[in-house]
CSV table of C-alpha atoms in Angstrom, one decimal:
chain,number,residue,atom,x,y,z
A,1,MET,CA,24.7,48.6,-12.4
A,2,ILE,CA,24.0,50.5,-9.2
A,3,TRP,CA,22.2,48.1,-6.8
A,4,ASN,CA,19.6,49.1,-4.3
A,5,GLU,CA,21.2,48.6,-0.9
A,6,HIS,CA,18.3,47.4,1.3
A,7,SER,CA,20.7,47.5,4.3
A,8,GLU,CA,17.7,47.2,6.7
A,9,LEU,CA,17.1,43.7,5.4
A,10,ARG,CA,20.6,42.3,6.0
A,11,GLY,CA,20.5,39.3,8.4
A,12,LYS,CA,16.7,39.0,8.1
A,13,HIS,CA,14.8,36.2,6.5
A,14,ALA,CA,11.8,36.6,4.2
A,15,THR,CA,8.6,34.7,4.5
A,16,PHE,CA,8.8,34.0,0.8
A,17,ALA,CA,12.5,33.6,0.1
A,18,PRO,CA,14.2,32.2,-3.0
A,19,SER,CA,16.2,29.8,-0.8
A,20,ASN,CA,12.9,28.0,-0.1
A,21,PRO,CA,10.9,28.4,-3.3
A,22,SER,CA,8.2,25.9,-2.4
A,23,PHE,CA,5.7,28.9,-2.3
A,24,LEU,CA,5.9,28.9,-6.1
A,25,ASN,CA,3.7,25.9,-6.1
A,26,TYR,CA,1.1,27.3,-3.6
A,27,SER,CA,-2.4,27.4,-4.9
A,28,LEU,CA,-3.8,30.9,-4.8
A,29,GLU,CA,-7.4,29.7,-4.5
A,30,PRO,CA,-9.3,30.8,-1.4
A,31,GLU,CA,-9.3,27.3,0.0
A,32,SER,CA,-5.5,27.4,0.2
A,33,GLU,CA,-5.2,30.6,2.1
A,34,ASP,CA,-4.8,28.8,5.4
A,35,ILE,CA,-1.6,27.1,4.2
A,36,ILE,CA,-0.2,30.4,3.1
A,37,PHE,CA,-1.1,32.1,6.4
A,38,GLN,CA,0.5,29.3,8.4
A,39,ARG,CA,3.7,29.9,6.5
A,40,PHE,CA,3.5,33.6,7.3
A,41,ALA,CA,2.8,32.9,11.0
A,42,ALA,CA,5.7,30.4,11.2
A,43,GLN,CA,8.3,33.2,10.8
A,44,TYR,CA,7.3,34.4,14.3
A,45,SER,CA,7.8,31.0,16.1
A,46,ALA,CA,11.3,31.6,17.3
A,47,GLN,CA,10.6,35.1,18.5
A,48,ILE,CA,7.5,33.9,20.4
A,49,GLY,CA,9.5,31.1,21.9
A,50,THR,CA,12.2,33.4,23.2
A,51,ILE,CA,9.7,35.8,24.8
A,52,VAL,CA,7.7,32.9,26.4
A,53,HIS,CA,10.9,31.4,27.8
A,54,ASP,CA,12.1,34.7,29.2
A,55,PHE,CA,8.7,35.2,30.8
A,56,ALA,CA,8.8,31.7,32.3
A,57,GLU,CA,12.4,32.2,33.6
A,58,GLU,CA,11.3,35.3,35.5
A,59,ARG,CA,8.3,33.6,37.1
A,60,ILE,CA,10.4,30.6,38.2
A,61,PHE,CA,13.3,32.8,39.5
A,62,TYR,CA,11.0,34.9,41.6
A,63,ASN,CA,8.8,31.9,42.7
A,64,GLN,CA,5.7,33.4,41.1
A,65,LYS,CA,3.3,30.7,40.1
A,66,LEU,CA,1.1,31.2,37.1
A,67,HIS,CA,-2.7,31.4,37.0
A,68,LYS,CA,-5.1,32.0,34.1
A,69,THR,CA,-5.5,35.6,35.3
A,70,ASN,CA,-1.8,36.2,34.3
A,71,LYS,CA,-2.4,35.4,30.7
A,72,SER,CA,-2.7,39.1,29.7
A,73,ASP,CA,0.8,39.8,31.2
A,74,LEU,CA,2.4,37.5,28.6
A,75,LEU,CA,0.1,38.7,25.8
A,76,ILE,CA,1.1,42.3,26.3
A,77,ARG,CA,4.8,41.3,26.1
A,78,LEU,CA,4.2,39.5,22.8
A,79,LEU,CA,2.2,42.4,21.3
A,80,LYS,CA,4.8,45.0,22.5
A,81,ALA,CA,7.4,42.9,20.6
A,82,GLY,CA,5.5,43.4,17.4
A,83,ILE,CA,4.0,39.9,17.1
A,84,PRO,CA,0.7,40.2,15.1
A,85,PRO,CA,-2.3,39.2,17.3
A,86,ALA,CA,-3.5,36.8,14.6
A,87,VAL,CA,-0.5,34.5,15.0
A,88,ILE,CA,-0.6,34.3,18.8
A,89,ASP,CA,-2.3,31.2,20.1
A,90,MET,CA,-2.5,32.0,23.8
A,91,ASP,CA,-4.6,29.0,24.6
A,92,TYR,CA,-1.9,26.7,23.2
A,93,ILE,CA,1.0,28.6,24.8
A,94,TYR,CA,-0.6,28.8,28.2
A,95,SER,CA,-1.7,25.2,28.3
A,96,ASN,CA,2.0,24.3,28.4
A,97,LEU,CA,3.3,27.2,30.3
A,98,ILE,CA,1.2,26.9,33.5
A,99,PRO,CA,2.2,23.4,34.4
A,100,TYR,CA,5.8,24.0,33.3
A,101,VAL,CA,6.2,27.1,35.5
A,102,ASN,CA,4.3,25.8,38.5
A,103,ASP,CA,5.9,22.4,38.5
A,104,SER,CA,9.4,24.0,38.2
A,105,ILE,CA,8.6,26.2,41.2
A,106,SER,CA,7.2,23.4,43.2
A,107,PHE,CA,10.3,21.3,42.6
A,108,ARG,CA,12.5,24.3,43.5
A,109,MET,CA,14.2,24.2,40.1
A,110,ASP,CA,16.7,26.8,38.7
A,111,PRO,CA,15.8,28.3,35.3
A,112,GLU,CA,18.1,28.7,32.3
A,113,VAL,CA,21.1,26.9,33.6
A,114,VAL,CA,24.1,26.5,31.3
A,115,LEU,CA,25.7,23.0,31.3
A,116,LYS,CA,29.2,22.8,29.7
A,117,TYR,CA,31.6,20.0,29.0
A,118,SER,CA,33.8,21.9,26.6
A,119,ASP,CA,33.8,25.0,24.3
A,120,ASP,CA,32.3,22.7,21.6
A,121,CYS,CA,29.7,21.0,23.7
A,122,PHE,CA,27.4,23.0,26.0
A,123,GLY,CA,23.7,23.9,26.3
A,124,THR,CA,21.1,25.7,28.4
A,125,THR,CA,18.4,23.9,30.2
A,126,ASP,CA,15.0,25.4,30.6
A,127,ALA,CA,14.8,24.3,34.3
A,128,ILE,CA,17.0,21.9,36.3
A,129,CYS,CA,17.5,20.8,39.9
A,130,TYR,CA,19.8,18.2,41.6
A,131,ARG,CA,19.4,17.2,45.2
A,132,GLU,CA,19.5,14.0,47.2
A,133,LYS,CA,20.7,11.9,44.3
A,134,GLU,CA,17.9,13.0,42.0
A,135,LEU,CA,18.3,15.0,38.8
A,136,LEU,CA,15.2,16.6,37.3
A,137,ILE,CA,15.3,18.5,34.0
A,138,ASN,CA,12.2,20.2,32.6
A,139,ASP,CA,11.9,21.5,29.0
A,140,LEU,CA,9.2,23.9,27.6
A,141,LYS,CA,8.2,23.5,24.0
A,142,THR,CA,6.3,26.4,22.5
A,143,GLY,CA,6.2,25.0,18.9
A,144,ARG,CA,4.1,22.1,17.5
A,145,SER,CA,6.9,20.1,15.8
A,146,THR,CA,7.6,16.6,17.0
A,147,VAL,CA,10.0,16.5,20.0
A,148,HIS,CA,12.5,14.0,21.1
A,149,MET,CA,14.0,13.1,24.5
A,150,ASP,CA,17.5,13.0,23.1
A,151,GLN,CA,17.9,16.8,23.8
A,152,LEU,CA,17.2,16.3,27.5
A,153,LEU,CA,19.3,13.1,27.6
A,154,THR,CA,22.2,15.3,26.3
A,155,TYR,CA,21.5,17.8,29.0
A,156,ALA,CA,21.7,15.0,31.6
A,157,ALA,CA,24.9,13.7,30.1
A,158,LEU,CA,26.4,17.2,30.3
A,159,PHE,CA,25.4,17.5,33.9
A,160,PHE,CA,27.1,14.3,34.9
A,161,LEU,CA,30.2,15.2,32.9
A,162,GLU,CA,30.5,18.7,34.3
A,163,TYR,CA,29.7,17.9,38.0
A,164,LYS,CA,31.4,14.5,38.1
A,165,ALA,CA,28.3,12.9,39.4
A,166,SER,CA,27.3,9.3,38.7
A,167,PRO,CA,24.2,8.3,36.7
A,168,GLU,CA,24.4,4.9,38.3
A,169,THR,CA,23.6,6.3,41.7
A,170,THR,CA,21.2,9.0,40.6
A,171,SER,CA,17.5,9.0,39.7
A,172,THR,CA,17.2,11.0,36.5
A,173,ILE,CA,13.8,12.4,35.4
A,174,LEU,CA,13.3,14.2,32.1
A,175,ARG,CA,10.1,16.1,31.3
A,176,ILE,CA,8.9,17.8,28.2
A,177,TYR,CA,5.9,20.2,28.4
A,178,GLN,CA,4.2,20.5,25.0
A,179,ALA,CA,0.7,20.5,23.5
A,180,SER,CA,-1.1,20.3,26.9
A,181,ASP,CA,0.8,17.2,27.8
A,182,ILE,CA,3.8,16.2,29.9
A,183,LEU,CA,6.1,13.6,28.4
A,184,GLU,CA,8.3,12.0,31.0
A,185,ASP,CA,11.3,9.7,30.6
A,186,ARG,CA,13.4,8.1,33.3
A,187,PRO,CA,16.5,7.0,31.3
A,188,GLU,CA,18.5,4.0,32.5
A,189,PRO,CA,22.1,4.8,33.6
A,190,GLU,CA,23.4,2.9,30.6
A,191,ARG,CA,21.7,5.3,28.2
A,192,ILE,CA,23.1,8.3,30.0
A,193,ARG,CA,26.5,6.8,30.2
A,194,ALA,CA,26.4,6.1,26.4
A,195,ALA,CA,25.5,9.7,25.7
A,196,MET,CA,28.4,10.8,28.0
A,197,ASN,CA,30.9,8.6,26.2
A,198,GLN,CA,29.7,9.9,22.8
A,199,ILE,CA,30.2,13.5,23.9
A,200,VAL,CA,33.7,12.7,25.2
A,201,GLU,CA,34.8,10.9,22.0
A,202,LEU,CA,33.4,13.5,19.6
A,203,ASP,CA,35.0,16.3,21.6
A,204,LYS,CA,38.3,14.5,21.4
A,205,LYS,CA,38.0,14.3,17.6
A,206,VAL,CA,37.2,18.0,17.3
A,207,LYS,CA,40.2,18.9,19.5
A,208,LYS,CA,42.4,16.7,17.3
A,209,TRP,CA,41.2,18.4,14.1
A,210,LYS,CA,41.8,21.8,15.7
A,211,ALA,CA,45.3,20.8,16.7
A,212,GLU,CA,46.0,19.6,13.2
A,213,GLY,CA,44.7,22.9,11.7
A,214,LYS,CA,41.7,21.4,10.0
A,215,LEU,CA,39.4,23.6,11.9
A,216,LYS,CA,40.3,27.3,12.1
């Protein structure tokens, strides 16, 4: 058998893929078209998120606050990247983006900062600042799925581990910008310390497994 190569598809994911065959149960009636369209649109979520975060990083880095009149600047970027106009919800994206960018600039935060404890535990914050014993971490969510503060709590733990600062003497503020809302958490030092200890202990286990040859 001589197989068709389809080399252009390697590494890509299909909207309707055998690995997720739930589409076989989709109704093809007109009233179900919205469900099918949303599945199609979802494949662009990660790409949209990357472009929006890059746009936000530039605005924060150059201290350029956002206004409604800047909406077309981002829209053009999305369209140039090949995102179909029908799957771009600019009102939803911009309702989160404006306060996130402008707050991050007002608080003089740094965008896209990598925090690292080890080669097995690190992450990139959307925006962060630390001054006068106050740690502030902002996170922009472009999707609609339920979010949890544990991601930002982990960033905070990584910060304290890397920079040898003390959560007991620091005021920590975590903010998530999503769905036209700002979720804020001010974790107690005990929660941060527990996350720090968890990272340390898990990292020890991974190092042990690597030394024993279990992870190669």
